[in-house]
Short mmCIF file of C-alpha atoms in Angstrom, two decimals:
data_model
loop_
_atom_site.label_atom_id
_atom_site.label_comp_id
_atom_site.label_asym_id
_atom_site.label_seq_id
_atom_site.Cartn_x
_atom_site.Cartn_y
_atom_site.Cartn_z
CA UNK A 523 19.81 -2.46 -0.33
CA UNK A 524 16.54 -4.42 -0.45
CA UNK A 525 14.37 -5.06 2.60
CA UNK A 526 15.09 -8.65 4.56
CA UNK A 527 11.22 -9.29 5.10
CA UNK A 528 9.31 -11.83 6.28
CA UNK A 529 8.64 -15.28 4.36
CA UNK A 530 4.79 -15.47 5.46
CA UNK A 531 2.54 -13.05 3.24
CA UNK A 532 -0.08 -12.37 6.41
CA UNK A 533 3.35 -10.99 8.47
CA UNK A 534 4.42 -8.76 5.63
CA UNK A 535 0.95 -7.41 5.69
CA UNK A 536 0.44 -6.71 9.69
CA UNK A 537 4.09 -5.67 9.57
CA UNK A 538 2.82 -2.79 7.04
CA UNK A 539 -0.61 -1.66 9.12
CA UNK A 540 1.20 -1.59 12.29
CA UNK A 541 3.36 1.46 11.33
CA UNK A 542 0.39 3.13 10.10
CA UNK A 543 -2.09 2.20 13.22
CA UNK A 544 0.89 3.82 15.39
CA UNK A 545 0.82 6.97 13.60
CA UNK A 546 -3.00 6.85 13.89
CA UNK A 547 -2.65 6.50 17.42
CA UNK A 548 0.06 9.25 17.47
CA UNK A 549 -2.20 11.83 15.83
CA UNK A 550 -5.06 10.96 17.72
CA UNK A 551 -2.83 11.88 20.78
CA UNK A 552 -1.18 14.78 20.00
CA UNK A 553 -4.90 16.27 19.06
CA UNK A 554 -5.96 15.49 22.78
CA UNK A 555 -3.07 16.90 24.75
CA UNK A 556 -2.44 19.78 22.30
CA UNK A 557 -6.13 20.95 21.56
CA UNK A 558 -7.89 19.51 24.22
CA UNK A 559 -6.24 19.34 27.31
CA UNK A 560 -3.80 21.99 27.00
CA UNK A 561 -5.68 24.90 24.92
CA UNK A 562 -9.39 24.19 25.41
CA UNK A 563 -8.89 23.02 28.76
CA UNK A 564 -5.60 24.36 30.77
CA UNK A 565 -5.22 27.90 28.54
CA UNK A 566 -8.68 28.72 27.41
CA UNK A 567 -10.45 27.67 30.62
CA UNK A 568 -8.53 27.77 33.83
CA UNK A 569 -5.18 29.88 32.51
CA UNK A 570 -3.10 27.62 33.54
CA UNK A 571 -0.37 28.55 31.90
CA UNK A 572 2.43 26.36 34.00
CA UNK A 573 0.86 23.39 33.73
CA UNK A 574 0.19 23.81 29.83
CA UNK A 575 3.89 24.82 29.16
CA UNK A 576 5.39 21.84 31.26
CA UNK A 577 2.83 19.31 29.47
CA UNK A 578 3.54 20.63 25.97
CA UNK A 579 7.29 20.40 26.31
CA UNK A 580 7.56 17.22 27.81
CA UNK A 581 5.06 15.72 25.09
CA UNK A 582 6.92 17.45 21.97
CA UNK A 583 10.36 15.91 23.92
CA UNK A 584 9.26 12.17 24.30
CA UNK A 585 7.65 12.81 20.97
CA UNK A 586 10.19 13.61 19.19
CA UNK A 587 12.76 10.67 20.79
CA UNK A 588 10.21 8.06 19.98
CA UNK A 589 9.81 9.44 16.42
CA UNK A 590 13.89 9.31 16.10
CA UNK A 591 14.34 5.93 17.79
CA UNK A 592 11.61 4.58 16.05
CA UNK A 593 12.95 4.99 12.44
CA UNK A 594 16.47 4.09 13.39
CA UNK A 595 15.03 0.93 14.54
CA UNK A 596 12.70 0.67 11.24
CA UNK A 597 15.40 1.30 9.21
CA UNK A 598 17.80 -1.81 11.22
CA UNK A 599 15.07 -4.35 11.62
CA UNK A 600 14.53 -4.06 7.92
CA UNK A 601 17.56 -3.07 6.32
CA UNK A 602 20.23 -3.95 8.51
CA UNK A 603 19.41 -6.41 10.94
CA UNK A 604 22.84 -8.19 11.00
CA UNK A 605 22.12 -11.34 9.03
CA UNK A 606 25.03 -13.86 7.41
CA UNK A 607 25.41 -14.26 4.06
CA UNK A 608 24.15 -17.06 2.31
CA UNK A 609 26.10 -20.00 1.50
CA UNK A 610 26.69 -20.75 -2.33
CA UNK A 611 25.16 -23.77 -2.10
CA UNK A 612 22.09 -22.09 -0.39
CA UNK A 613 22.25 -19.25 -3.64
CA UNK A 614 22.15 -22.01 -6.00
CA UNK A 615 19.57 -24.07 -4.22
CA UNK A 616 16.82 -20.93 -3.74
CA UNK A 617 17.89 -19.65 -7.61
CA UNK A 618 16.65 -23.17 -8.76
CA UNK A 619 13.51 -23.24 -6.29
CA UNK A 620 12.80 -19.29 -7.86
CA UNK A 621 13.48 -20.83 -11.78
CA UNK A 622 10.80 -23.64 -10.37
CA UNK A 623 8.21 -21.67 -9.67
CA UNK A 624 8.35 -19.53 -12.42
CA UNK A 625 7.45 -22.30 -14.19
CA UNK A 626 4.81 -23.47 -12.02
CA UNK A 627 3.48 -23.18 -8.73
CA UNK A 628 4.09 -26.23 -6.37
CA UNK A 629 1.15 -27.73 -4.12
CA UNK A 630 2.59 -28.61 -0.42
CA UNK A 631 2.31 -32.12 -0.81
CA UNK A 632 4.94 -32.02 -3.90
CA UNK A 633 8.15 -33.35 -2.84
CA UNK A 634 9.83 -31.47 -5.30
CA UNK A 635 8.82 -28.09 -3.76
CA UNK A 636 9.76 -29.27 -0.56
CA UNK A 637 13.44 -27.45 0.81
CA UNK A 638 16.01 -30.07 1.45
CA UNK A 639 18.37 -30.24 4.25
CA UNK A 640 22.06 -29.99 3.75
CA UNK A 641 24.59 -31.60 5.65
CA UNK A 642 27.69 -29.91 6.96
CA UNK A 643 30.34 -29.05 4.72
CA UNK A 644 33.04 -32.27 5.25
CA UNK A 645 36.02 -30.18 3.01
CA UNK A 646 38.66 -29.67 5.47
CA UNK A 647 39.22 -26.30 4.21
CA UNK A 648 35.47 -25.52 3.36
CA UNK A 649 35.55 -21.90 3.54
CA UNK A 650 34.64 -20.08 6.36
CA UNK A 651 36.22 -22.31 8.69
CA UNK A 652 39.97 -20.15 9.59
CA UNK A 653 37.19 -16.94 10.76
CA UNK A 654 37.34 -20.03 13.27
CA UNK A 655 40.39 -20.75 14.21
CA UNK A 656 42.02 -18.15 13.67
CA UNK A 657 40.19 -17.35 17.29
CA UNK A 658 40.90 -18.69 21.06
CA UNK A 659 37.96 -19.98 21.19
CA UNK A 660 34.38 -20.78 19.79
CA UNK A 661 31.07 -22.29 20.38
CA UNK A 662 31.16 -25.66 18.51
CA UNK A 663 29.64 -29.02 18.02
CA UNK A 664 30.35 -31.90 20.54
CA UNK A 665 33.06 -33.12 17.93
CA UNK A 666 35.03 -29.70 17.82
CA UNK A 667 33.70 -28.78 14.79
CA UNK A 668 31.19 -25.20 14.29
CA UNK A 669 27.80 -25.53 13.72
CA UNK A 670 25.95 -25.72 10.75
CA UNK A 671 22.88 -24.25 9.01
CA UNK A 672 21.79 -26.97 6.96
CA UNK A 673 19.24 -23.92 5.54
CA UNK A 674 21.63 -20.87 4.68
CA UNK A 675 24.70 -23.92 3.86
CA UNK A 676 27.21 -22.01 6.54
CA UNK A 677 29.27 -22.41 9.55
CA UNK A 678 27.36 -20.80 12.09
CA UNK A 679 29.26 -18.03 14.29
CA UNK A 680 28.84 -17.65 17.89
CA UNK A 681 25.59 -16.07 18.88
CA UNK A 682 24.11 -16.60 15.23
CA UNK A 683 20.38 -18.23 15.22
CA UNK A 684 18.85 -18.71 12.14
CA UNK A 685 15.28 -17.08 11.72
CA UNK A 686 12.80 -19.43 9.79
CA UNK A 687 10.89 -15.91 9.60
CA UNK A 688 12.94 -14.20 6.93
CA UNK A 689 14.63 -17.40 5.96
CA UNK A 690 18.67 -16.06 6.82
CA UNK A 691 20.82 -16.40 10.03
CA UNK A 692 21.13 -13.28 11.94
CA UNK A 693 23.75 -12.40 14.64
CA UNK A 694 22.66 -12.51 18.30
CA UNK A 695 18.97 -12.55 16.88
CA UNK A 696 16.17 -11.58 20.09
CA UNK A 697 12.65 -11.37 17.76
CA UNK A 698 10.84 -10.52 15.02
CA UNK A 699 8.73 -7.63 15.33
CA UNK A 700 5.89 -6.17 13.85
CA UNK A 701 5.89 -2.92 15.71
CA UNK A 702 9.56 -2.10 13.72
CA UNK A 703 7.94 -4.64 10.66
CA UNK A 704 11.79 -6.93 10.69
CA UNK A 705 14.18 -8.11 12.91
CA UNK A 706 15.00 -6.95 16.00
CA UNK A 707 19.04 -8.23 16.62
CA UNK A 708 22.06 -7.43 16.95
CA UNK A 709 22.27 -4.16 14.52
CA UNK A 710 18.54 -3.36 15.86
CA UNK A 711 18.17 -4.40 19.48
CA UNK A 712 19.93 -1.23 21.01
CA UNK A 713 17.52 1.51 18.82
CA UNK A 714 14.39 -0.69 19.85
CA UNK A 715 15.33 -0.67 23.42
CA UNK A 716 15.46 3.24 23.05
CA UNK A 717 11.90 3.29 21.28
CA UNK A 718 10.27 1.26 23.89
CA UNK A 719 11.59 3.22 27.03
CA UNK A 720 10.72 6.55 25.02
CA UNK A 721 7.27 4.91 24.16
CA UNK A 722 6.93 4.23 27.67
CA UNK A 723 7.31 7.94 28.89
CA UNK A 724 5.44 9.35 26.40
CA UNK A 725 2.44 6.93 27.06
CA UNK A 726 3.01 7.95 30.89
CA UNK A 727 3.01 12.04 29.52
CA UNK A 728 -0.23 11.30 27.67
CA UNK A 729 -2.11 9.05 30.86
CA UNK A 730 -0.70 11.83 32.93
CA UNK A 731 -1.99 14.78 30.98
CA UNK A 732 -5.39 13.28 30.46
CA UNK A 733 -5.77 11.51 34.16
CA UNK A 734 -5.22 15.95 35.32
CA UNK A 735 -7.34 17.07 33.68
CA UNK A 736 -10.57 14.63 33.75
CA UNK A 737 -9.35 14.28 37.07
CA UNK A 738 -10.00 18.16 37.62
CA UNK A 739 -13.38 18.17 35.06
CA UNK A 740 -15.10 16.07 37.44
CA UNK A 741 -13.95 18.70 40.94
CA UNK A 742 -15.72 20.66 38.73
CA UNK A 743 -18.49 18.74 38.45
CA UNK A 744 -18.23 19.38 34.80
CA UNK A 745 -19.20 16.32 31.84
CA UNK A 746 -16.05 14.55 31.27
CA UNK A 747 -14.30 14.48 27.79
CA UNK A 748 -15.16 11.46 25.40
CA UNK A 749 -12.11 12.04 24.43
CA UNK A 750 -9.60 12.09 27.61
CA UNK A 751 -11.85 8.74 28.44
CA UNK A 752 -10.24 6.86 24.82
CA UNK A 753 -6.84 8.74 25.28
CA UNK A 754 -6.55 7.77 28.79
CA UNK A 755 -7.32 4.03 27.95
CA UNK A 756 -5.15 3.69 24.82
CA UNK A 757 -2.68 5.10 26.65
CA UNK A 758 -2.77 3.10 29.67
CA UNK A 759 -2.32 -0.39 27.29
CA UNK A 760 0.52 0.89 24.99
CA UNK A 761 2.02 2.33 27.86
CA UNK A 762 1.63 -0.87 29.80
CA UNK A 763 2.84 -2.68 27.39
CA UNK A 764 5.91 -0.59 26.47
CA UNK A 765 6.76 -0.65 29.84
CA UNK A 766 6.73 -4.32 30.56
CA UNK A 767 9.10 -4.54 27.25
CA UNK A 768 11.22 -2.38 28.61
CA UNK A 769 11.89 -3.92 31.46
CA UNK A 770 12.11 -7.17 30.14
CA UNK A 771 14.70 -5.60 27.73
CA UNK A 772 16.47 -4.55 30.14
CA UNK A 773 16.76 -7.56 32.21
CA UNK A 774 18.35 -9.13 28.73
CA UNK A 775 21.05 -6.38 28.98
CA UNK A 776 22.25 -6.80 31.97
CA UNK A 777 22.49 -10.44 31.51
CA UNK A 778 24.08 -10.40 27.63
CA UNK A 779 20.84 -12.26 26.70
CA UNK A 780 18.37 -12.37 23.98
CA UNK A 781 15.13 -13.74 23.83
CA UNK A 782 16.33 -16.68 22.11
CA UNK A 783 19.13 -17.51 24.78
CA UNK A 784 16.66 -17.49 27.59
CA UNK A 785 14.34 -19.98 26.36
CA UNK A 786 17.24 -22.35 26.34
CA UNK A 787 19.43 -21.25 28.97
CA UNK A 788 18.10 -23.03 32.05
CA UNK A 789 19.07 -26.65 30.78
CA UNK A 790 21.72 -26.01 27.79
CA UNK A 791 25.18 -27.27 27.64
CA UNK A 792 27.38 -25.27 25.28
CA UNK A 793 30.73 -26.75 23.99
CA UNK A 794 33.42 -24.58 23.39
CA UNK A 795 36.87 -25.18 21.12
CA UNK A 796 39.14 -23.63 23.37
CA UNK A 797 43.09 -23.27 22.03
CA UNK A 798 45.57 -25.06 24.02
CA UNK A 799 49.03 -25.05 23.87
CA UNK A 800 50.99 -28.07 21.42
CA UNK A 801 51.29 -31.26 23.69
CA UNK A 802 48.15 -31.28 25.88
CA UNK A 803 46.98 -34.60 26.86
CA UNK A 804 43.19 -35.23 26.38
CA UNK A 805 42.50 -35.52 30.30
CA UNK A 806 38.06 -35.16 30.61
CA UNK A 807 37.60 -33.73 27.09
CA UNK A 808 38.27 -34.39 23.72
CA UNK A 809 41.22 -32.20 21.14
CA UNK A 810 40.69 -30.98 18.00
CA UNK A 811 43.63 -29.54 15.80
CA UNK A 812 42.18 -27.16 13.02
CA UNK A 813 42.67 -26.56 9.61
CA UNK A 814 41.39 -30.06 9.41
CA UNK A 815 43.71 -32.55 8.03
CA UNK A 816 42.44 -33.90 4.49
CA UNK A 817 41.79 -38.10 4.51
CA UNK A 818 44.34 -39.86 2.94
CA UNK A 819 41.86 -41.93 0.08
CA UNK A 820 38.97 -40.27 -0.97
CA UNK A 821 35.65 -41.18 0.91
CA UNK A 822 32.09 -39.52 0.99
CA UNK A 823 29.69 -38.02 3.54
CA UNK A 824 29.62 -39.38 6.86
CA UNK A 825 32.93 -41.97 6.66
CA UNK A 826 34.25 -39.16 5.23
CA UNK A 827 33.74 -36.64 8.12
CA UNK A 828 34.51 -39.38 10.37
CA UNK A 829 37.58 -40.07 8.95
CA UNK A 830 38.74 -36.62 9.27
CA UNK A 831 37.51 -35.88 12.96
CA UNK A 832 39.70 -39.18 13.71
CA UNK A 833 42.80 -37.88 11.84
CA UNK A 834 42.88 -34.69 13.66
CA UNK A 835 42.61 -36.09 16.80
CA UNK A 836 45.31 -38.86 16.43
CA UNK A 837 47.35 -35.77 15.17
CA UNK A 838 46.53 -33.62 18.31
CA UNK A 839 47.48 -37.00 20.72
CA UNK A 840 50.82 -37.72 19.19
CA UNK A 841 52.14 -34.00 18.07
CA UNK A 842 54.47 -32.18 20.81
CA UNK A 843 55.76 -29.72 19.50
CA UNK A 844 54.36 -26.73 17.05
CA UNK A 845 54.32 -27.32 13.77
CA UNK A 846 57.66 -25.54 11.42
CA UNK A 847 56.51 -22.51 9.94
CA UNK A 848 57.29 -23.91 6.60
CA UNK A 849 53.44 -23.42 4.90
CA UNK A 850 50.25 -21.49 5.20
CA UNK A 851 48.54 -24.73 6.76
CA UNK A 852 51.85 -24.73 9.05
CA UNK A 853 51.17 -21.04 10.23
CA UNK A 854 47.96 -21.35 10.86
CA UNK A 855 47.76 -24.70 13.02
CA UNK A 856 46.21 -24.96 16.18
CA UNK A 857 45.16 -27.52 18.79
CA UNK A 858 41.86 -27.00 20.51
CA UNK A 859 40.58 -28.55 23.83
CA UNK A 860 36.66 -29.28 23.72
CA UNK A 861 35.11 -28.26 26.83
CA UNK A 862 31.69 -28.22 28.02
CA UNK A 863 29.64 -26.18 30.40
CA UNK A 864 27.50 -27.02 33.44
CA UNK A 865 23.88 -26.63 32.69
CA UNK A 866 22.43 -23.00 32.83
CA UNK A 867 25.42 -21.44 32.48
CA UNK A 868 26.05 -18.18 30.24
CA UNK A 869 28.67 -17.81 28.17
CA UNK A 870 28.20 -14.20 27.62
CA UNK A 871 28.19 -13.17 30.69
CA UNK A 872 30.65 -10.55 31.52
CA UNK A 873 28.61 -9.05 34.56
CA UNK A 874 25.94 -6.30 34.85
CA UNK A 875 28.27 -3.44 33.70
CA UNK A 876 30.22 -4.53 31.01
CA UNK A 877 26.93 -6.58 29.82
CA UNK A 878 25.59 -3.00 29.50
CA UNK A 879 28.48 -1.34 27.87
CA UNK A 880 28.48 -4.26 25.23
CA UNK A 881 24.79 -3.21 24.31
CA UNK A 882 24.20 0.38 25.16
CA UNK A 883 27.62 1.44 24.52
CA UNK A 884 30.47 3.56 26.73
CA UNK A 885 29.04 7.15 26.39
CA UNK A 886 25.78 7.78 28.27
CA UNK A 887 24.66 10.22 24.93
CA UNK A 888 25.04 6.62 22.75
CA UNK A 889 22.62 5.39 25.84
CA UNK A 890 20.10 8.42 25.02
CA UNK A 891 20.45 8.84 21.37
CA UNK A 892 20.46 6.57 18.34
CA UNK A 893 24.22 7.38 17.18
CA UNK A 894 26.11 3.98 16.97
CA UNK A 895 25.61 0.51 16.99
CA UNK A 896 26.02 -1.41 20.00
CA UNK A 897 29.75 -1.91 20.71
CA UNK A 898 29.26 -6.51 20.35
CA UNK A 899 28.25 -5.51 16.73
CA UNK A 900 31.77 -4.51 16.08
CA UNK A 901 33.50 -8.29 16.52
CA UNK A 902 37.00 -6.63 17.73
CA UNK A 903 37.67 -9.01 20.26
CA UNK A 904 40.58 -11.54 19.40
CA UNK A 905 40.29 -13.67 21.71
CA UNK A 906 36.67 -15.10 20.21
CA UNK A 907 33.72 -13.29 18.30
CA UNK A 908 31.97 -11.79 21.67
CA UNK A 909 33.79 -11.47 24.75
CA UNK A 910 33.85 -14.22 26.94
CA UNK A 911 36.56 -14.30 29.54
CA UNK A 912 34.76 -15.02 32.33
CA UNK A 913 33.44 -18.60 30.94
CA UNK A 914 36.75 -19.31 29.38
CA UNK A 915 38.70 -18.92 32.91
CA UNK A 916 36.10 -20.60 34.68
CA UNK A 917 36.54 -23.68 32.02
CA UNK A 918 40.38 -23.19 31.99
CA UNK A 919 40.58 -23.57 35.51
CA UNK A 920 37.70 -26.62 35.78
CA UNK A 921 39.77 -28.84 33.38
CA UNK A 922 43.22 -28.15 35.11
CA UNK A 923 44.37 -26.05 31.99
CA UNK A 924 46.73 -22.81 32.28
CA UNK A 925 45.42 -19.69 32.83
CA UNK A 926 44.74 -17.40 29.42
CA UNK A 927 45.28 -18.64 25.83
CA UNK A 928 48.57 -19.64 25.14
CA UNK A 929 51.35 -17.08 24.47
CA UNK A 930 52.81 -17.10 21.04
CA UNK A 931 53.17 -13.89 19.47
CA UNK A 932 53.97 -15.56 15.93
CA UNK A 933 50.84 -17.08 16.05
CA UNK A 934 49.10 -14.23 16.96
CA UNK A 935 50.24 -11.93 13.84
CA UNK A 936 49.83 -15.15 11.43
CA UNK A 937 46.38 -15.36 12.65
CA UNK A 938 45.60 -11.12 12.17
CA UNK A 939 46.78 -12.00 8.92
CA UNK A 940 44.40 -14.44 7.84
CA UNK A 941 41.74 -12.78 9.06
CA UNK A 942 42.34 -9.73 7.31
CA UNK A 943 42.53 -11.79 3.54
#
């Protein structure tokens, strides 16, 4: 599997040094609290055996947690970082841009080496679309439709942001970091949580080891160590710095946040394609009925799209009852109410617990240790891509609509069905 790097040459570079400054710094450590503090210093000079023993094993501990975390993070960020893939019309439109410059190389003012934006795909059964439908409910477009990257040419799932730093959408996507050299989302954000907190402590072991024992140099009233002066300093900013990150991570957690979502959160209105039962009235908010129905005379871009949006909702306004079971398109129809939601709030919000368990997982080891993937990564819910009953009652209940999606078990085996072709 290749590597998903960056698109700028001077990231891909810093991405690379950072990995080996790290390991620089690492080395540099491990000679001050190993030969310096704890057998020049602590054995050699005071026999301090305690204090050497509880230093080295805490050290070798953090150490070796960081080291683990670290390249399960590495190996996400770059390998795995949960990204979609590409659209055919995106694969065709980067293999001509690579067959162009082969042939030569394009100056920025050339139109022609310029990327062009694509509009939504207007086929009512553009593919892609039932991994919609065949849901509850799902973040959409104010006309009920999904949303679209016009740069990967795909319907854009709930959570998914697309990263103009490796050029691909990526699922619940927080930032891209150098430290790790890729991505840091949803296959990646758990394992860098892990390194940060463990790069924390073991920036606190290394302060706290050199702090003792230039601490106790100078009771001595003997010349302090060069070197416990540079450790305790390097220390002190990575382990600043790891901490504030960690915190800051944390915050994200408990509110089912990324970095991206916060930015936007205090002022965004989502809307959400919500399934309601067959004969609800549009009463505040707009219905959808999905697959889309195809135009009856052939018509391009925009009238086109209109003229489907318009279809769909005359159907949804005049059909009562569900449709007979008598087709695949039959099966699979479904009426959706488009709802909106009051500024600031979170859709993903599930409270601080479950927020947690979605992340960090349901066994306190899979909070310790790099074992699995964060539980959200797994996309078992039915009733939409990530959990969000809370939002969905609150909405339900706002718009005078019954409690919980409607009940039809039919409907709900039709749909497993098409999701597992």
């Amino acid at each position: 599997m290749p590597a998903i790097e960056s698109t700028r040459a001077a990231t891909r570079w810093t991405t690379r040094i950072v990995p080996v400054a790290l390991a620089v710094g690492v080395a540099y450590a491990t000679y001050v609290v190993v030969a310096r503090v704890c057998s020049s210093y602590l054995l050699r000079s005071l026999d301090d055996h305690g204090a050497a023993t509880a230093i080295l094993v805490l050290y070798f501990v953090f150490l070796l947690l960081m080291i683990i975390t670290y390249a399960r993070t590495l190996y996400n960020a770059n390998f795995d970082p949960g990204v979609i893939p590409l659209g055919q019309r995106a694969i065709d439109r980067r293999r001509e841009a690579d067959a162009r410059r082969k042939k030569r190389r394009y100056g920025e003012d050339d139109i022609e080496g310029r990327a062009y934006e694509a509009g939504p795909d207007s086929d009512p059964d553009s593919p892609g679309l039932e991994s919609f439908y065949s849901r509850d409910a799902f973040v959409c477009e104010a006309d009920g439709r999904p949303k679209w990257c016009s740069e990967c040419c795909n319907w854009k799932q709930d959570r998914v942001h697309h990263s103009r730093e490796i050029d691909r959408c990526v699922y619940r996507m927080d930032h891209y970091c150098p430290w790790a050299g890729g991505m840091i989302a949803e296959n990646s954000f758990k394992f860098f949580v892990q390194f940060i907190t463990y790069g924390a402590l073991y920036c606190a072991v290394v302060l706290g080891a050199s702090a003792y024992t230039l601490r106790r140099q100078i009771d001595q009233d003997a010349s302090p160590d060069p070197y416990l002066l540079a450790a305790i300093v390097i220390s002190a900013f990575f382990g600043l710095f790891s901490f504030l990150m960690t915190v800051t991570s944390m915050r994200y957690i408990f509110l089912n946040m990324t970095n991206v979502d916060i930015l936007s959160i205090p002022h965004k209105v989502y809307h959400l394609a919500v399934r309601v039962p067959w004969g609800t009235r549009e009463d505040g908010f707009s219905i959808i009925v999905y697959p889309l129905a195809k135009p009856e005379t052939s018509q391009r871009d925009r009238k086109r799209d209109a003229s489907v949006l318009r279809t769909n909702r005359r159907i949804a306004g005049e059909q009562q009852d569900a449709p007979t079971a008598s087709s695949r398109d039959d099966l699979a129809t479904r009426a959706f109410a488009i709802l909106e939601t009051n500024p600031g709030e979170n859709p993903w919000d599930l409270g601080p617990w479950r927020n947690w368990q979605s992340v960090m997982g349901t066994n306190p080891l899979d909070w310790l240790l790099p074992i699995h993937h964060s539980p959200c990564a797994n996309h078992e819910n039915l009733e939409s891509l990530y959990p969000m009953d809370r939002i969905l009652d609150k909405l339900r209940s706002r718009y005078g609509l019954s409690a919980g999606p409607p009940s039809d078990e039919s409907a709900v085996m039709e749909m497993r069905a098409l999701r597992n072709r």
